[in-house]
mmCIF file of N, CA and C in Angstrom:
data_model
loop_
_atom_site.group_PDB
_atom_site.id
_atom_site.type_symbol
_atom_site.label_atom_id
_atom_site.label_comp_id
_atom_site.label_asym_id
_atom_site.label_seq_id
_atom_site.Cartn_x
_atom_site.Cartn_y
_atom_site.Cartn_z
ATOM 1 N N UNK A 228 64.436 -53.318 45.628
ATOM 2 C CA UNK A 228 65.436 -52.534 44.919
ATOM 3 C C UNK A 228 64.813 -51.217 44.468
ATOM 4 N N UNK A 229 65.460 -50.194 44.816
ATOM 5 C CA UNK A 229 65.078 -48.425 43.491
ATOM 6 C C UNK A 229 65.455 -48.816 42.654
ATOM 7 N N UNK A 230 64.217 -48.248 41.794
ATOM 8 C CA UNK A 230 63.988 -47.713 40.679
ATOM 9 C C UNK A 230 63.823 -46.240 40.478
ATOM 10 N N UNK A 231 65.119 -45.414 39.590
ATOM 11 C CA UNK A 231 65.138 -44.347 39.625
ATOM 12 C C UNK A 231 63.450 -43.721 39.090
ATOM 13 N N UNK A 232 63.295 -42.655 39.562
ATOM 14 C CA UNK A 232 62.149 -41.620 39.207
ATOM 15 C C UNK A 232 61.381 -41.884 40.545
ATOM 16 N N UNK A 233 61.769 -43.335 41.153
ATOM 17 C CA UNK A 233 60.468 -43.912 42.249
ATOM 18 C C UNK A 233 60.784 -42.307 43.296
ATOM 19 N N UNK A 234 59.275 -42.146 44.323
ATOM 20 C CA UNK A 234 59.769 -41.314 45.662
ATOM 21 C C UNK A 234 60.273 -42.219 46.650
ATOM 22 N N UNK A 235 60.343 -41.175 47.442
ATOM 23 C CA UNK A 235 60.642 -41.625 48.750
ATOM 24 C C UNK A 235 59.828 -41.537 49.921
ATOM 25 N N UNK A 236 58.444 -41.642 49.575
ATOM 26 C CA UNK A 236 57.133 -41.508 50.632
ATOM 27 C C UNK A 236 57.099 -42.736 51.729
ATOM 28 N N UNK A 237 57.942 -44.413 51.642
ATOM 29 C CA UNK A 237 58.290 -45.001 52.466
ATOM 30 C C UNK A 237 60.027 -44.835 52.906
ATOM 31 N N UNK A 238 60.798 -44.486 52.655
ATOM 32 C CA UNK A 238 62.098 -44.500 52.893
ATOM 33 C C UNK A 238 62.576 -44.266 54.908
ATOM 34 N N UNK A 239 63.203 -44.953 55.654
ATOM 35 C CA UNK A 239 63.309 -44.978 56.846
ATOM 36 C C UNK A 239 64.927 -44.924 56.727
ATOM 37 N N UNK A 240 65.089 -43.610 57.546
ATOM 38 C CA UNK A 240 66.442 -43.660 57.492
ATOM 39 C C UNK A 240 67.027 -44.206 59.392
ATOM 40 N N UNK A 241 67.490 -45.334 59.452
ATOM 41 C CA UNK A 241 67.452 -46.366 60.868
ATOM 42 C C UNK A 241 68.682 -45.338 61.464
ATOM 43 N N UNK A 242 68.336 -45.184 62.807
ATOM 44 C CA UNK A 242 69.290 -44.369 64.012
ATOM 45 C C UNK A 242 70.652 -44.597 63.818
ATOM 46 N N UNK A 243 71.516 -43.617 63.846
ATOM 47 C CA UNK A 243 72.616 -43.850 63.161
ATOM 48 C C UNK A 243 73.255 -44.133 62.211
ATOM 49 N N UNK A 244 72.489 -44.072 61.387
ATOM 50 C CA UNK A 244 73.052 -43.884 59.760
ATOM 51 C C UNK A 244 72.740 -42.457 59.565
ATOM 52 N N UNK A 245 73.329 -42.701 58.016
ATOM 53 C CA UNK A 245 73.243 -41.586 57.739
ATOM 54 C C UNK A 245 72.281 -41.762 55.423
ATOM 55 N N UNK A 246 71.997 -40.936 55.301
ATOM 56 C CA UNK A 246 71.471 -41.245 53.989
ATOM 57 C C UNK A 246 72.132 -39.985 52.979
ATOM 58 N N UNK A 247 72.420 -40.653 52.032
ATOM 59 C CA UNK A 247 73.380 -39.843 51.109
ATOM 60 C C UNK A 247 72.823 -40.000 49.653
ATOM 61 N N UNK A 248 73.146 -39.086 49.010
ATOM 62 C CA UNK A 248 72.041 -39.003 47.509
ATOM 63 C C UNK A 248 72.749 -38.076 47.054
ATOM 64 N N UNK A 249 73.305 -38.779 45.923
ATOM 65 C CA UNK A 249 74.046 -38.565 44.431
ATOM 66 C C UNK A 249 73.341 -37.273 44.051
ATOM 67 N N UNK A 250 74.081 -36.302 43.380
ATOM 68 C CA UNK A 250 74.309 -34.872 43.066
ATOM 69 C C UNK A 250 73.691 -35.107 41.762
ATOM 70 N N UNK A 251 73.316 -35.879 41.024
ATOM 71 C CA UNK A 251 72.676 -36.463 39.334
ATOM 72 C C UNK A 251 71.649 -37.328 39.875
ATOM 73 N N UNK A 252 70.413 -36.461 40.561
ATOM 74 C CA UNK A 252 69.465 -37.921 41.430
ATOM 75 C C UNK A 252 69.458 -38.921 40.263
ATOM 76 N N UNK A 253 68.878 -38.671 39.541
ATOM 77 C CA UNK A 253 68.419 -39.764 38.303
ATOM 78 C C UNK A 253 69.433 -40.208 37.900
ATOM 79 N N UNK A 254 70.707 -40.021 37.923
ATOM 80 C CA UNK A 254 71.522 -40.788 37.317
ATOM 81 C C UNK A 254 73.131 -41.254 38.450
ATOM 82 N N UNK A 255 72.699 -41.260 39.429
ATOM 83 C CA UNK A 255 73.685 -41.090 40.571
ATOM 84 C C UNK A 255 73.321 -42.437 41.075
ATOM 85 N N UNK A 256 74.267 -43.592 41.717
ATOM 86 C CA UNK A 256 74.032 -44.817 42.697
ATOM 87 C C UNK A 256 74.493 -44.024 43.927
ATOM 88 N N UNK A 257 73.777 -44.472 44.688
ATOM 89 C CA UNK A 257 73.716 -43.506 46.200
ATOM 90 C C UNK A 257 73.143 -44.499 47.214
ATOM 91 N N UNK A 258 72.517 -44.062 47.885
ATOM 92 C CA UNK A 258 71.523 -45.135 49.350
ATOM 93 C C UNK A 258 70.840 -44.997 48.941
ATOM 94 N N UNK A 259 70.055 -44.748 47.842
ATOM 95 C CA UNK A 259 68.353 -45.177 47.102
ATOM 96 C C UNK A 259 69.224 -46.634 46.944
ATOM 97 N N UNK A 260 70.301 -47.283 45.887
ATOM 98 C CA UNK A 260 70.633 -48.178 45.649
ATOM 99 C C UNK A 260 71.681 -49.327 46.146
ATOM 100 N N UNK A 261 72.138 -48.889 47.620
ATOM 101 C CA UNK A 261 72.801 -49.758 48.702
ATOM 102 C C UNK A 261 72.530 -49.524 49.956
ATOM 103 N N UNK A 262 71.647 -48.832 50.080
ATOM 104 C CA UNK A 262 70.950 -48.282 51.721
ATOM 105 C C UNK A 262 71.808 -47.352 52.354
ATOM 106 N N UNK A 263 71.283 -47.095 53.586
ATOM 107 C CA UNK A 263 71.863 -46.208 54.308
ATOM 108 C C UNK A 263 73.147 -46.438 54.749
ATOM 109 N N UNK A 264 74.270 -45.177 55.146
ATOM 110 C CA UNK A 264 75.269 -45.711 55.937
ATOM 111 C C UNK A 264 75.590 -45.501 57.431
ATOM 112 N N UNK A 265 76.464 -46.512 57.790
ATOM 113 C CA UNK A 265 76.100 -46.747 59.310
ATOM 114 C C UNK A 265 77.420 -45.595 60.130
ATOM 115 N N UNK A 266 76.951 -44.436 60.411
ATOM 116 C CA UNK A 266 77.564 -43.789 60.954
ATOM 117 C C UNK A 266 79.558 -43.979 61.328
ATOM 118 N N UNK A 267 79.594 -45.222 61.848
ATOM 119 C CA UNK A 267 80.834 -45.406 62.130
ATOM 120 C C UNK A 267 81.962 -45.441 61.590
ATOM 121 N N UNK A 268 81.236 -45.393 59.811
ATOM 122 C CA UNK A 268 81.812 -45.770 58.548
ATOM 123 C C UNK A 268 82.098 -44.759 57.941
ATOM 124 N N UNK A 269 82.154 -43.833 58.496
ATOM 125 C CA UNK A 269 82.575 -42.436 57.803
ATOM 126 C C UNK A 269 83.217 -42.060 58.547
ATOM 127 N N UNK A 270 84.581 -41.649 57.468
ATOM 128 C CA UNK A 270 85.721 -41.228 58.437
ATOM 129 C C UNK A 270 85.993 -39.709 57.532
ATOM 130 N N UNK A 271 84.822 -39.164 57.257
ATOM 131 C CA UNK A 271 85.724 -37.764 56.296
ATOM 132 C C UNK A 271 84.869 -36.467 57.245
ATOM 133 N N UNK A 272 85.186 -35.191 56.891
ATOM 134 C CA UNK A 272 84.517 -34.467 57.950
ATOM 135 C C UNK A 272 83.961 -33.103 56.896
ATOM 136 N N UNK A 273 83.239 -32.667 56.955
ATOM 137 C CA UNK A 273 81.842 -31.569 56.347
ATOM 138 C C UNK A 273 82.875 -29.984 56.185
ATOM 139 N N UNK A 274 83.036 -30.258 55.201
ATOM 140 C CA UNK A 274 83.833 -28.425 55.059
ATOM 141 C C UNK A 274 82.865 -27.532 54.811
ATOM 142 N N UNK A 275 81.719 -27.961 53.906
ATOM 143 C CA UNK A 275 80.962 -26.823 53.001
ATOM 144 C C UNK A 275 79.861 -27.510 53.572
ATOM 145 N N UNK A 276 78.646 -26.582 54.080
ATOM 146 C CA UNK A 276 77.533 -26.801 54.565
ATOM 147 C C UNK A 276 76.553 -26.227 52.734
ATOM 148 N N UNK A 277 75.650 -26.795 52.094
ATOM 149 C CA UNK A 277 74.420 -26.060 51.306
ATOM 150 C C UNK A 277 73.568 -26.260 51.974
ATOM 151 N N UNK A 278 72.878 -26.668 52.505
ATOM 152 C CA UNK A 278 71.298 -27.405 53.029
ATOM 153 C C UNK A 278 71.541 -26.847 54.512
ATOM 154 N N UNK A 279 70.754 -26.249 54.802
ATOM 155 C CA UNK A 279 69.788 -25.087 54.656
ATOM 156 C C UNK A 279 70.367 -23.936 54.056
ATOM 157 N N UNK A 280 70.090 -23.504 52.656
ATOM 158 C CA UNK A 280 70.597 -22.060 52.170
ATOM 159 C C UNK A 280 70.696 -21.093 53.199
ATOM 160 N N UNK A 281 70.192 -20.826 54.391
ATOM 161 C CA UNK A 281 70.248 -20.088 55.279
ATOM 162 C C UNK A 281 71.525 -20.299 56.198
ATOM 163 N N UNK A 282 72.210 -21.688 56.262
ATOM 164 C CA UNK A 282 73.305 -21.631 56.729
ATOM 165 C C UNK A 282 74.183 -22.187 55.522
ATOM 166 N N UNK A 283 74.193 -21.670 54.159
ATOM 167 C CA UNK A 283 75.229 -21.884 53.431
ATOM 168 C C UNK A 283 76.626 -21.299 53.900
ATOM 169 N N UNK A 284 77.724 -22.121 53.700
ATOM 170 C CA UNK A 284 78.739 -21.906 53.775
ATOM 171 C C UNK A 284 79.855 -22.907 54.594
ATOM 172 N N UNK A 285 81.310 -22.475 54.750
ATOM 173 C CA UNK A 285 82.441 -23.120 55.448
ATOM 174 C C UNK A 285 81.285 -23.686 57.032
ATOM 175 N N UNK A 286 81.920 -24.974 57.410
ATOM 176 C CA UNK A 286 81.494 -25.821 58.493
ATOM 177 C C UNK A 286 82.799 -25.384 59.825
ATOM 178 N N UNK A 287 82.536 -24.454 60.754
ATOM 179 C CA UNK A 287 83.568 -24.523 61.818
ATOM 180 C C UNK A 287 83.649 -25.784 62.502
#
């Protein structure tokens, strides 16, 4: 189980998932605390790109 503050120096994110992390790390339940999700399971689609500040912005 995470324990918030722990890193993530072992964390494996398995082919086809995807790993998602709460906007309040320290205080957010995310895939530190139910694992990764399995690609197929997401049915919503990316409007706003942040990550990489270099491509901030709307997702065509």
């Amino acid at each position: 189980m995470f324990h918030f503050g722990e890193g993530f120096h072992d964390f494996i994110v398995p082919q086809n998932y995807v790993f998602a992390m709460g906007d309040n790390r320290n205080h957010s339940t995310d895939c530190r605390a139910f694992g990764c999700i399995p690609l197929e399971k997401i049915e919503s689609t990316v409007a706003i790109r942040i990550w990489p500040f270099s491509k901030w912005g709307k997702v065509k």
